[in-house]
Amino acid sequence: MSQDKLVDLLKAEGVVKHQDVESALRATDRRAYCPAHLPAHYVYQDHPLPIGYGETISAPSMHAICLELLRKSLKPGARVLDVGSGSGYLTAAMALMIKPNGKVIGVEKHPELTEFSTRNIMTVSPELLESGLVELRSGNILGQSVVQDNEPQFDAIHVGAAAERLPDILVQTLAPKGRMVIPVGPQWEHQVMQCIDKDASGHVHRHNLMAVRYVPLTKPGEE
Ligand code: SAH
């Protein structure tokens, strides 16, 4: 298996639909974002895999589904927030969709995983970090200081961990005409992927999309 074969499969299954998503996935080799000891036959399977600290890199099909859902907001110049950036895989893939300008901010609560994702991106796509297109921050998104109130809002927000309830703090930081995808539901139980659209006048529309299973989005002090 290889990244190209994996993307071919996701395309044949109809999970990857659009050219911009396909290109971003082909250019972001999952090998570079998985721990080095994992053999290739795991890396290119459509499964989540452990990345340490009890966390996982999401399944490639979930990455693809989220990119497809967010693609209209992932345009050059966009401001993007990736909550629970973990391995850095989706942070890097989203950066490829918004380049040459704009910004993807990845926020990760485990400092060791922020380091892991920094190393992963520096190894294969250092220009994403060096140009400032990608910024990786360490901290809990539900705490006070990771994203400041006075920072511009985000056109796209991806949340890679399941919230028990839709966090207000994330809805507030979503820009008008922006979209957020977030799994919502109880820890380790049935969760639903939700799509949150903010219209031009700031009204919020929620849609339930599909049943999913994600690691929990923890509150400060819970981890
Ligand atoms: N998209 C990432 C998903 C990693 S798993 C990938 O595919 O690699 C989800 C991540 O969310 C975990 O690394 C976990 O540490 C992080 N996380 C959970 N709750 C968080 C919070 N409140 N703030 C920041 N990161 C959080």
Coordinates of C-alpha atoms and ligand atoms in Angstrom, one line a residue:
M1 CA 0.0 0.0 0.0
S2 CA 1.0 3.6 -0.4
Q3 CA -0.6 7.0 0.1
D4 CA -1.7 7.1 -3.5
K5 CA -3.4 3.7 -3.3
L6 CA -5.1 4.7 -0.1
V7 CA -6.5 7.9 -1.8
D8 CA -7.5 5.8 -4.9
L9 CA -9.5 3.6 -2.5
L10 CA -11.2 6.5 -0.7
K11 CA -12.0 8.0 -4.2
A12 CA -13.5 4.7 -5.4
E13 CA -15.6 4.5 -2.2
G14 CA -16.9 8.0 -3.0
V15 CA -15.5 9.5 0.3
V16 CA -13.0 11.7 -1.6
K17 CA -15.1 13.7 -4.1
H18 CA -13.3 16.9 -5.1
Q19 CA -10.0 17.6 -6.8
D20 CA -8.8 20.0 -4.1
V21 CA -9.4 17.5 -1.3
E22 CA -7.8 14.7 -3.4
S23 CA -4.7 16.8 -4.1
A24 CA -4.3 17.7 -0.4
L25 CA -4.6 14.1 0.7
R26 CA -2.2 12.8 -2.0
A27 CA 0.4 15.4 -0.9
T28 CA 0.1 14.6 2.8
D29 CA 1.6 11.1 3.3
R30 CA 0.2 9.4 6.4
R31 CA 3.5 7.6 6.9
A32 CA 5.1 10.9 8.0
Y33 CA 2.4 11.5 10.7
C34 CA 2.4 8.1 12.3
P35 CA 4.9 6.8 14.8
A36 CA 8.0 5.4 12.9
H37 CA 7.7 2.0 14.5
L38 CA 4.3 1.3 12.9
P39 CA 4.6 -0.8 9.7
A40 CA 3.4 0.4 6.3
H41 CA 0.5 -2.1 6.2
Y42 CA -1.0 -0.4 9.3
V43 CA -0.2 3.2 8.2
Y44 CA -2.2 2.9 4.9
Q45 CA -5.2 1.2 6.4
D46 CA -8.4 3.1 7.0
H47 CA -8.2 2.9 10.8
P48 CA -7.3 5.3 13.6
L49 CA -3.8 4.5 15.0
P50 CA -2.2 5.2 18.4
I51 CA 0.1 8.2 18.5
G52 CA 0.9 8.0 22.2
Y53 CA -0.7 9.6 25.4
G54 CA -3.9 7.6 24.8
E55 CA -4.6 9.6 21.6
T56 CA -5.0 8.5 18.0
I57 CA -4.4 9.8 14.5
S58 CA -7.9 9.7 13.0
A59 CA -8.9 7.3 10.2
P60 CA -8.0 8.5 6.7
S61 CA -11.7 8.4 5.7
M62 CA -12.6 10.7 8.6
H63 CA -9.9 13.2 7.5
A64 CA -11.3 13.0 4.0
I65 CA -14.9 13.5 5.2
C66 CA -13.9 16.5 7.2
L67 CA -11.9 18.1 4.3
E68 CA -14.9 17.6 2.0
L69 CA -17.3 19.2 4.6
L70 CA -14.9 22.2 5.1
R71 CA -13.7 22.6 1.5
K72 CA -15.8 25.6 0.6
S73 CA -14.2 27.4 3.6
L74 CA -10.7 26.1 2.9
K75 CA -9.8 28.7 0.2
P76 CA -6.6 30.8 -0.2
G77 CA -6.4 33.4 2.6
A78 CA -8.7 31.6 5.0
R79 CA -8.2 31.5 8.7
V80 CA -8.5 27.9 10.0
L81 CA -8.5 26.4 13.5
D82 CA -7.7 22.7 14.0
V83 CA -8.6 21.7 17.6
G84 CA -6.8 18.6 18.9
S85 CA -4.2 18.7 16.1
G86 CA -2.6 15.5 17.4
S87 CA -0.2 14.2 14.7
G88 CA -0.5 17.4 12.6
Y89 CA -1.9 15.4 9.6
L90 CA -5.1 17.4 9.0
T91 CA -3.4 20.7 10.0
A92 CA -0.9 20.2 7.2
A93 CA -3.5 19.0 4.7
M94 CA -5.8 22.0 5.4
A95 CA -2.7 24.3 4.9
L96 CA -2.2 22.9 1.5
M97 CA -5.8 23.9 0.6
I98 CA -5.5 27.5 1.7
K99 CA -2.0 28.3 0.5
P100 CA -0.3 30.6 -0.5
N101 CA -1.7 32.8 2.2
G102 CA -4.0 32.4 5.2
K103 CA -3.3 30.6 8.4
V104 CA -4.1 27.2 10.1
I105 CA -3.7 27.3 13.8
G106 CA -3.4 23.8 15.4
V107 CA -4.1 23.6 19.1
E108 CA -3.1 20.5 21.1
K109 CA -3.4 19.9 24.8
H110 CA -0.4 17.4 25.1
P111 CA 2.8 19.4 24.6
E112 CA 4.5 16.2 23.6
L113 CA 2.1 15.8 20.7
T114 CA 2.6 19.5 19.7
E115 CA 6.3 18.6 19.5
F116 CA 5.5 15.4 17.5
S117 CA 3.4 17.3 15.0
T118 CA 6.0 20.0 14.7
R119 CA 8.7 17.3 13.9
N120 CA 6.3 15.6 11.4
I121 CA 5.6 18.7 9.5
M122 CA 9.3 19.9 9.7
T123 CA 10.4 16.6 8.1
V124 CA 8.2 16.7 5.1
S125 CA 6.8 20.2 4.6
P126 CA 9.0 22.6 6.6
E127 CA 7.8 25.6 4.4
L128 CA 4.3 25.3 6.0
L129 CA 5.8 26.2 9.4
E130 CA 8.6 28.5 8.2
S131 CA 6.2 30.7 6.1
G132 CA 3.8 31.0 9.1
L133 CA 1.0 29.3 7.1
V134 CA 0.8 26.7 10.0
E135 CA 1.1 27.7 13.6
L136 CA 1.0 25.0 16.3
R137 CA 0.0 26.0 19.8
S138 CA 0.1 23.9 23.0
G139 CA -2.8 24.2 25.4
N140 CA -6.4 23.3 26.2
I141 CA -8.9 25.0 23.8
L142 CA -11.5 25.1 26.6
G143 CA -9.0 27.0 28.8
Q144 CA -8.5 30.7 28.7
S145 CA -5.5 31.7 26.8
V146 CA -4.8 29.5 23.7
V147 CA -6.9 31.6 21.3
Q148 CA -7.3 35.2 22.5
D149 CA -10.7 37.1 22.3
N150 CA -9.1 39.8 20.2
E151 CA -7.9 37.4 17.4
P152 CA -9.8 37.5 14.2
Q153 CA -12.5 34.8 13.9
F154 CA -12.0 31.6 11.8
D155 CA -13.6 30.7 8.5
A156 CA -13.2 27.0 9.2
I157 CA -12.9 25.1 12.4
H158 CA -12.1 21.4 12.6
V159 CA -12.5 19.6 16.0
G160 CA -10.7 16.3 16.2
A161 CA -12.1 15.2 19.6
A162 CA -15.7 14.7 20.8
A163 CA -17.3 17.4 22.9
E164 CA -20.1 16.5 25.4
R165 CA -21.9 19.7 24.3
L166 CA -21.1 22.2 21.5
P167 CA -18.6 24.6 23.2
D168 CA -19.8 28.3 23.1
I169 CA -16.2 29.4 22.9
L170 CA -15.8 27.7 19.5
V171 CA -19.1 29.0 18.2
Q172 CA -18.0 32.5 19.2
T173 CA -14.8 32.3 17.4
L174 CA -16.4 31.1 14.1
A175 CA -16.6 33.9 11.5
P176 CA -19.9 34.8 9.7
K177 CA -20.2 32.5 6.7
G178 CA -17.9 30.1 8.4
R179 CA -18.3 26.4 9.0
M180 CA -17.2 24.1 11.9
V181 CA -17.2 20.3 11.9
I182 CA -17.3 18.8 15.4
P183 CA -18.2 15.4 16.9
V184 CA -20.6 15.9 19.8
G185 CA -21.7 13.3 22.3
P186 CA -20.8 11.4 25.6
Q187 CA -17.3 10.1 26.1
W188 CA -16.6 6.8 24.4
E189 CA -20.2 6.4 23.5
H190 CA -22.4 7.2 20.5
Q191 CA -21.4 10.5 19.1
V192 CA -22.7 12.5 16.1
M193 CA -20.6 14.5 13.7
Q194 CA -22.2 18.0 13.5
C195 CA -21.8 20.7 11.0
I196 CA -22.2 24.2 12.4
D197 CA -22.8 27.0 9.8
K198 CA -22.8 30.6 10.8
D199 CA -24.7 32.8 8.3
A200 CA -23.8 36.3 7.2
S201 CA -25.8 37.8 10.0
G202 CA -24.3 35.6 12.7
H203 CA -27.1 33.1 13.1
V204 CA -26.0 29.5 13.7
H205 CA -27.4 26.5 12.0
R206 CA -26.7 22.9 13.2
H207 CA -26.9 19.7 11.2
N208 CA -26.3 16.1 12.4
L209 CA -24.3 14.2 9.8
M210 CA -23.3 10.7 10.9
A211 CA -22.5 8.5 13.9
V212 CA -18.8 8.6 14.8
R213 CA -16.4 7.6 17.6
Y214 CA -13.7 10.0 18.7
V215 CA -11.5 10.5 21.7
P216 CA -13.0 13.0 24.2
L217 CA -12.4 16.8 24.1
T218 CA -11.4 17.3 27.7
K219 CA -11.9 20.3 29.9
P220 CA -8.9 21.9 31.6
G221 CA -7.9 19.7 34.6
E222 CA -9.6 16.6 33.2
E223 CA -6.6 15.2 31.3
Ligands
SAH1 N1 -6.8 15.3 13.9 C1 -5.9 14.7 14.8 C2 -6.7 14.1 15.9 C3 -5.9 13.6 17.1 S1 -7.0 12.9 18.3 C4 -5.1 13.6 14.1 O1 -5.7 13.0 13.2 O2 -3.9 13.4 14.4 C5 -7.6 14.3 19.1 C6 -6.6 15.2 19.8 O3 -7.4 16.1 20.6 C7 -5.8 14.4 20.9 O4 -4.4 14.6 20.5 C8 -6.0 15.2 22.2 O5 -4.9 15.3 23.0 C9 -6.6 16.5 21.7 N2 -7.5 17.2 22.7 C10 -8.5 16.7 23.4 N3 -9.1 17.6 24.1 C11 -8.5 18.8 23.8 C12 -8.6 20.1 24.3 N4 -9.6 20.4 25.1 N5 -7.8 21.1 23.8 C13 -6.8 20.8 22.9 N6 -6.6 19.5 22.5 C14 -7.4 18.5 22.9

